[in-house]
CSV table of C-alpha atoms in Angstrom, one decimal:
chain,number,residue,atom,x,y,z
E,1,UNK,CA,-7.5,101.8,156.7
E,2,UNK,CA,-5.7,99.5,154.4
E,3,UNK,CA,-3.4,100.8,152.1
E,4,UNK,CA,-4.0,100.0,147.9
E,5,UNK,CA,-0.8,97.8,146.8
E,6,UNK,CA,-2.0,100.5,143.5
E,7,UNK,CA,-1.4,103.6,145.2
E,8,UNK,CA,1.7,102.0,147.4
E,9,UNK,CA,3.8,101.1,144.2
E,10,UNK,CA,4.0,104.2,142.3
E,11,UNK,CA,4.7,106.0,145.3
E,12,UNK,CA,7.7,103.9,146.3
E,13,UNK,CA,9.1,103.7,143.2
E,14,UNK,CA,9.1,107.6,143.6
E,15,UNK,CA,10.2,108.1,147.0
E,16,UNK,CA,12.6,105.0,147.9
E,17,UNK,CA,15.7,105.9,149.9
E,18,UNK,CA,17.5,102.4,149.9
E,19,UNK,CA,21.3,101.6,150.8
E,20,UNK,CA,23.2,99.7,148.2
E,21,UNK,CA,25.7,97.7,150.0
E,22,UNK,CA,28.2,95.2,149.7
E,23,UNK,CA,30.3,96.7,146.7
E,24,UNK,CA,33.1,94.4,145.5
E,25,UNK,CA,36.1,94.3,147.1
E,26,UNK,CA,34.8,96.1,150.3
E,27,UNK,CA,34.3,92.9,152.6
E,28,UNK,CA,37.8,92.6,153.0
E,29,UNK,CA,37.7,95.5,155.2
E,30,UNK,CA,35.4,94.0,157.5
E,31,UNK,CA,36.6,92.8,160.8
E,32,UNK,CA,36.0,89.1,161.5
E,33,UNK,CA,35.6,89.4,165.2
E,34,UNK,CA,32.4,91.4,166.9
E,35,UNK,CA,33.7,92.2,169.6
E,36,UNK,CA,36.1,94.0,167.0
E,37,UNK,CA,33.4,95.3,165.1
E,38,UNK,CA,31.8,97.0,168.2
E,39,UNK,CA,34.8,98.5,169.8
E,40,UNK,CA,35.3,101.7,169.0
E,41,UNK,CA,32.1,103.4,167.8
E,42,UNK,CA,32.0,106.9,167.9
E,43,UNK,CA,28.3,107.1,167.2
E,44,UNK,CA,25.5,106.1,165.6
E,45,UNK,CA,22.0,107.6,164.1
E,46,UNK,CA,19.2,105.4,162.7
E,47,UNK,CA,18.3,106.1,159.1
E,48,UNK,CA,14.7,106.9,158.2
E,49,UNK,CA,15.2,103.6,155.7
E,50,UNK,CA,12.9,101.1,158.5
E,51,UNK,CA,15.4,99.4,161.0
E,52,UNK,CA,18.8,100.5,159.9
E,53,UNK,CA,21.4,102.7,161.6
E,54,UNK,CA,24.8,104.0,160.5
E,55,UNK,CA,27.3,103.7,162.7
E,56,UNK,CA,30.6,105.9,162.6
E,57,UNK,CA,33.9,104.1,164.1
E,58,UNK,CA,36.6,106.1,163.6
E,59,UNK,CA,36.8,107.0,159.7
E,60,UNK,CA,34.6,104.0,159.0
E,61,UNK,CA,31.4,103.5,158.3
E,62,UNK,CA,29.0,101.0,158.4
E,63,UNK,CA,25.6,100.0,159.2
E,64,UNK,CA,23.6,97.9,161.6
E,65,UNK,CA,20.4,96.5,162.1
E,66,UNK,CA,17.8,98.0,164.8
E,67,UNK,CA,18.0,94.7,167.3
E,68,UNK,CA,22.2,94.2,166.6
E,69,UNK,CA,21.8,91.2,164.9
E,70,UNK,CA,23.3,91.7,161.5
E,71,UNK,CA,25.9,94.4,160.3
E,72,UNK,CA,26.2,95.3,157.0
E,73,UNK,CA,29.8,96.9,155.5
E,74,UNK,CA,30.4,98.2,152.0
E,75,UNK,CA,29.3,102.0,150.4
E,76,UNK,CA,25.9,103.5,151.2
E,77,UNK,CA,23.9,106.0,148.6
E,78,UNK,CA,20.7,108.2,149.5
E,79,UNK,CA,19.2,107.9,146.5
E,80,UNK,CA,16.9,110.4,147.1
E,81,UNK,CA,19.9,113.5,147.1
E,82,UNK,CA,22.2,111.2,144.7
E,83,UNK,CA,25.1,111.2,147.1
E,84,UNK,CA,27.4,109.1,148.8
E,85,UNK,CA,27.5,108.5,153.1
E,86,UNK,CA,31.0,108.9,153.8
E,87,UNK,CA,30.3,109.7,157.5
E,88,UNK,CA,27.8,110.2,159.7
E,89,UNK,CA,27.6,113.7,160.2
E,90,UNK,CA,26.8,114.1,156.2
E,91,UNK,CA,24.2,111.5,156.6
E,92,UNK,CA,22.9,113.9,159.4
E,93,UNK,CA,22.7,116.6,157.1
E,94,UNK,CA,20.6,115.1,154.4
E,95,UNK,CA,18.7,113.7,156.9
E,96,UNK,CA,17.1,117.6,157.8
E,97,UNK,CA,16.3,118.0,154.0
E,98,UNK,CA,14.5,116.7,150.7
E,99,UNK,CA,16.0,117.6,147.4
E,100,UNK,CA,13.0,119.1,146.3
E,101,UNK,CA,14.4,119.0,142.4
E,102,UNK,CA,14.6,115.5,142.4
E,103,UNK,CA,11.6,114.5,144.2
E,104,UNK,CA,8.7,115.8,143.0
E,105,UNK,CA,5.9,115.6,145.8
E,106,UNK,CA,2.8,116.7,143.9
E,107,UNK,CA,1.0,117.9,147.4
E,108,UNK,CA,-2.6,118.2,144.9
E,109,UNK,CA,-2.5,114.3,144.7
E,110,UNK,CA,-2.1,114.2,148.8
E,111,UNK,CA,-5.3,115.9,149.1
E,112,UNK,CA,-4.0,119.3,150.1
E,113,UNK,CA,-6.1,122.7,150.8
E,114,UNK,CA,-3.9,126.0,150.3
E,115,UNK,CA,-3.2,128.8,152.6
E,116,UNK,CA,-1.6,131.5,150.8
E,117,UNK,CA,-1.5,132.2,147.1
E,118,UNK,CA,2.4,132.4,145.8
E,119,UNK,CA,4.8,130.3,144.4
E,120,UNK,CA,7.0,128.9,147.0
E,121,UNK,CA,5.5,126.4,148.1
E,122,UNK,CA,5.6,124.8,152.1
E,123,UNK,CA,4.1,121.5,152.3
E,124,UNK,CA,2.3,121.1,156.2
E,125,UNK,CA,1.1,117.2,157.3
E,126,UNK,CA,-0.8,118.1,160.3
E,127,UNK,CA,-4.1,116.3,161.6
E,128,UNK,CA,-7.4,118.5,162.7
E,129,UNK,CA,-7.6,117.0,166.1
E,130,UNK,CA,-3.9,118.2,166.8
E,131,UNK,CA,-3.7,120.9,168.8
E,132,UNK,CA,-0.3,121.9,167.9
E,133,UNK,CA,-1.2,122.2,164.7
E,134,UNK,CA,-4.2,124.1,165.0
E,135,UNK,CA,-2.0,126.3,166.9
E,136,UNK,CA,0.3,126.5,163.5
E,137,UNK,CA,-2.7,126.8,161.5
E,138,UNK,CA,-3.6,130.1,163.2
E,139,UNK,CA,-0.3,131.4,162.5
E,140,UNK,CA,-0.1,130.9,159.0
E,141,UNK,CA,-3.4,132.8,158.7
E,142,UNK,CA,-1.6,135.4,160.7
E,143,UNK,CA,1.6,136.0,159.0
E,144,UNK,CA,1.5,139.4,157.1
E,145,UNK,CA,-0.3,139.8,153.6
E,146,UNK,CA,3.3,139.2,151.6
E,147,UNK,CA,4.2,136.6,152.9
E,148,UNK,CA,0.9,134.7,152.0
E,149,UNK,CA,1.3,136.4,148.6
E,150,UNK,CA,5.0,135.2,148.9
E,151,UNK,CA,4.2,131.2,149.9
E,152,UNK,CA,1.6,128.9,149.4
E,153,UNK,CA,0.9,126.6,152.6
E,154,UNK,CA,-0.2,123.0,151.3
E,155,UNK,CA,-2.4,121.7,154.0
E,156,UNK,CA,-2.0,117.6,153.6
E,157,UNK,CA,-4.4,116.3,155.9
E,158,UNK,CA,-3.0,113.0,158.0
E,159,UNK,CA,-4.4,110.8,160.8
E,160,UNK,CA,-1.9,110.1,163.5
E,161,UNK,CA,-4.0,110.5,166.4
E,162,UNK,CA,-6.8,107.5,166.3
E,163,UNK,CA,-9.7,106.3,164.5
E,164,UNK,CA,-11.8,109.6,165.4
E,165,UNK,CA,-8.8,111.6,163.4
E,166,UNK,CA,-9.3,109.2,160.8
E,167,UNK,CA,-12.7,109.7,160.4
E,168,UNK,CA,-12.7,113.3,160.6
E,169,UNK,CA,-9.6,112.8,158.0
E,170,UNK,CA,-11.5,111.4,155.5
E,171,UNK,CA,-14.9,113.4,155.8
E,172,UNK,CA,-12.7,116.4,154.9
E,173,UNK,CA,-10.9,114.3,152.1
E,174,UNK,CA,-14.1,113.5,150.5
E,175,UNK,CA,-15.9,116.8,151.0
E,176,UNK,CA,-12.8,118.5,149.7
E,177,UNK,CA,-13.5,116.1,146.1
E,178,UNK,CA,-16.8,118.6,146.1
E,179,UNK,CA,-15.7,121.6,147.5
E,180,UNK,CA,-12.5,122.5,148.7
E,181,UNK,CA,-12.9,126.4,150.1
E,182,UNK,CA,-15.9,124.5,152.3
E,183,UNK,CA,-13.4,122.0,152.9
E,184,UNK,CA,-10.5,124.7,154.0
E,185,UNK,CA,-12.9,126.3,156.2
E,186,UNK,CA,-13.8,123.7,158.0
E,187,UNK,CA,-10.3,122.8,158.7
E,188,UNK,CA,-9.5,126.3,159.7
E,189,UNK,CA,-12.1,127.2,161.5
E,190,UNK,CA,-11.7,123.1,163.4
E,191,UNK,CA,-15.4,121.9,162.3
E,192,UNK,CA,-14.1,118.7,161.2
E,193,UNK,CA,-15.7,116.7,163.7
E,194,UNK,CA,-18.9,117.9,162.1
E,195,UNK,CA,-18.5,117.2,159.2
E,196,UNK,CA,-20.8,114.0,157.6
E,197,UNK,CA,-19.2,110.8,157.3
E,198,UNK,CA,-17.9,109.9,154.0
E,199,UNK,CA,-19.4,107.6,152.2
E,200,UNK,CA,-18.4,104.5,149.7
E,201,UNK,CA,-14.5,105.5,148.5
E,202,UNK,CA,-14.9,109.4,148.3
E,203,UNK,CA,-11.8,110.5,149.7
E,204,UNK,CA,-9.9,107.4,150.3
E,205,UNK,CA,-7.5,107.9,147.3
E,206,UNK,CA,-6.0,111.5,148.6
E,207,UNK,CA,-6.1,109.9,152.1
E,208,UNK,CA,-4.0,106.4,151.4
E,209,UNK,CA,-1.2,108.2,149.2
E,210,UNK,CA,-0.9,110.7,152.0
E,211,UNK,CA,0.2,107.7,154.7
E,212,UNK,CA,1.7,106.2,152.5
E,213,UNK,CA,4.1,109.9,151.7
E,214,UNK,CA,4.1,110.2,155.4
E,215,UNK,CA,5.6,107.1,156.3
E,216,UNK,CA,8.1,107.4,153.4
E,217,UNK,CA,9.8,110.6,154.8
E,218,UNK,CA,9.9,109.0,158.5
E,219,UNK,CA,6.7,111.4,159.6
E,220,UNK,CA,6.6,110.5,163.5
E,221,UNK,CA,4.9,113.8,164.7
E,222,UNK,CA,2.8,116.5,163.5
E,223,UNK,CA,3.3,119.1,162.0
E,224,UNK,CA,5.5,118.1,160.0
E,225,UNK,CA,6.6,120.9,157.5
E,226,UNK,CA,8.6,120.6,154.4
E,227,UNK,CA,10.2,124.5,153.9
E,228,UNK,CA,10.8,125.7,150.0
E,229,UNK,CA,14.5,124.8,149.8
E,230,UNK,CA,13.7,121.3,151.1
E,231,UNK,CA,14.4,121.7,155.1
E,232,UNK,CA,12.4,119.3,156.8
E,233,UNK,CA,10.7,120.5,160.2
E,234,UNK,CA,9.1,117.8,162.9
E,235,UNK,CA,7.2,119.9,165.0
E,236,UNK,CA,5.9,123.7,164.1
E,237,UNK,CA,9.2,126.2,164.5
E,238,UNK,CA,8.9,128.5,167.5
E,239,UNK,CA,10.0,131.4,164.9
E,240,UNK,CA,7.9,130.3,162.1
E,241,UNK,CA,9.4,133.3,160.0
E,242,UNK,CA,12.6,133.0,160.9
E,243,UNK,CA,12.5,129.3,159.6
E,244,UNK,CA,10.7,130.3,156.5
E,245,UNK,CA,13.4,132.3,155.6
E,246,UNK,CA,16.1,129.7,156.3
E,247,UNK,CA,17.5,131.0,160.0
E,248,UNK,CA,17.3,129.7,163.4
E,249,UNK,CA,13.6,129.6,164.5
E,250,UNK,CA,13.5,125.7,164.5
């Protein structure tokens, strides 16, 4: 499916981590000689920013492209918390989260289909012909009455796994336009490959804007959970209470 410049724009303009680099009077710093510049690294971690790592060399940062080719020196900002990377391990750290008060996913736009009925809410990318996430999906239904009064499990609906997933994708995009409790059944109960193929647009708006959120936030698996407090998870938690309620079940 091809992705609406329309829907792309608004979205980047919402969820763009970029690295401003180059700051005046920070080149000086840069060593001349490669083989200078490549000595000595500690570590390095690439960025969910599309072919860019940070590299840590002693108390120095800086960053490189994926193939080595061009290095880049001077301060880097994630935008998306409003903070500085002064090392690597830092950059780590707001790597595993969102700053959910400055971003403001609305999950409803993404075509989501709740689970639970409170406040706090968990945002879950998953795709019906996952079995991992089936798997999840069984256990959210399972957790005790208050938690689900507690949380409120937005189901956003992405195809990672083919064109079948993306048919069976969009059939439950567009019948969830009509009916969403049909629609949330079906998902549960994994019926989507029976559903009736959609027809015209229906469903490609909530569809688009959800690949085009997942491939903002670096989404290479599913599930792929977003907690409350803005902890990102790749993968469903082996202790999905314990990571609900911020511990070590991740």
């Amino acid at each position: 499916m091809n992705l609406s410049p329309t829907v792309f724009r608004p979205l980047i303009l919402t969820l763009t981590l970029s690295l401003t680099l180059g700051a005046p009077g920070l080149a000086d710093t840069a060593p001349n000689d490669p083989e200078t510049l490549m000595s000595g690294i500690d570590a390095m971690r690439r960025l969910p920013a599309g072919g860019v790592r940070m590299v840590q060399s002693g108390a120095q940062v800086f960053f490189l492209s994926d193939n080595g080719r061009y290095a880049f020196f001077g301060p880097g900002f994630d935008l998306w918390h409003g903070a500085r990377l002064t090392s690597l391990p830092e950059a780590e750290r707001l790597m595993g989260r969102l700053d959910r008060t400055r971003l403001t996913l609305d999950a409803g736009d993404l075509g989501a289909l709740d689970v639970g009925t409170g406040t706090a809410e968990v945002l879950v990318f998953a795709d019906p012909r996952c079995g991992a996430c089936a798997a999840l999906l069984d256990r959210l239904q399972a957790l005790p009455p208050p938690l689900l009064k507690h949380y409120r499990f937005r189901l956003i609906p992405v195809p990672v796994l083919g064109g079948e997933s993306q048919r069976e994708v969009l059939a439950l995009s567009c019948l969830a336009e009509r009916d969403r409790a049909a629609a949330l059944e079906a998902w549960l109960t994994e019926r989507t490959a029976e559903l009736p193929p959609a027809t015209d647009s229906c469903g490609q708006g909530p569809l688009q804007r959800a690949l085009v959120t997942a491939h903002l936030l670096g989404l290479e698996r599913v599930p792929f959970l977003i907690a409350p407090d803005g902890r990102l998870q790749s993968g469903a938690p082996p202790d999905l209470e314990a990571w609900l309620a911020g511990g070590e079940g991740v």
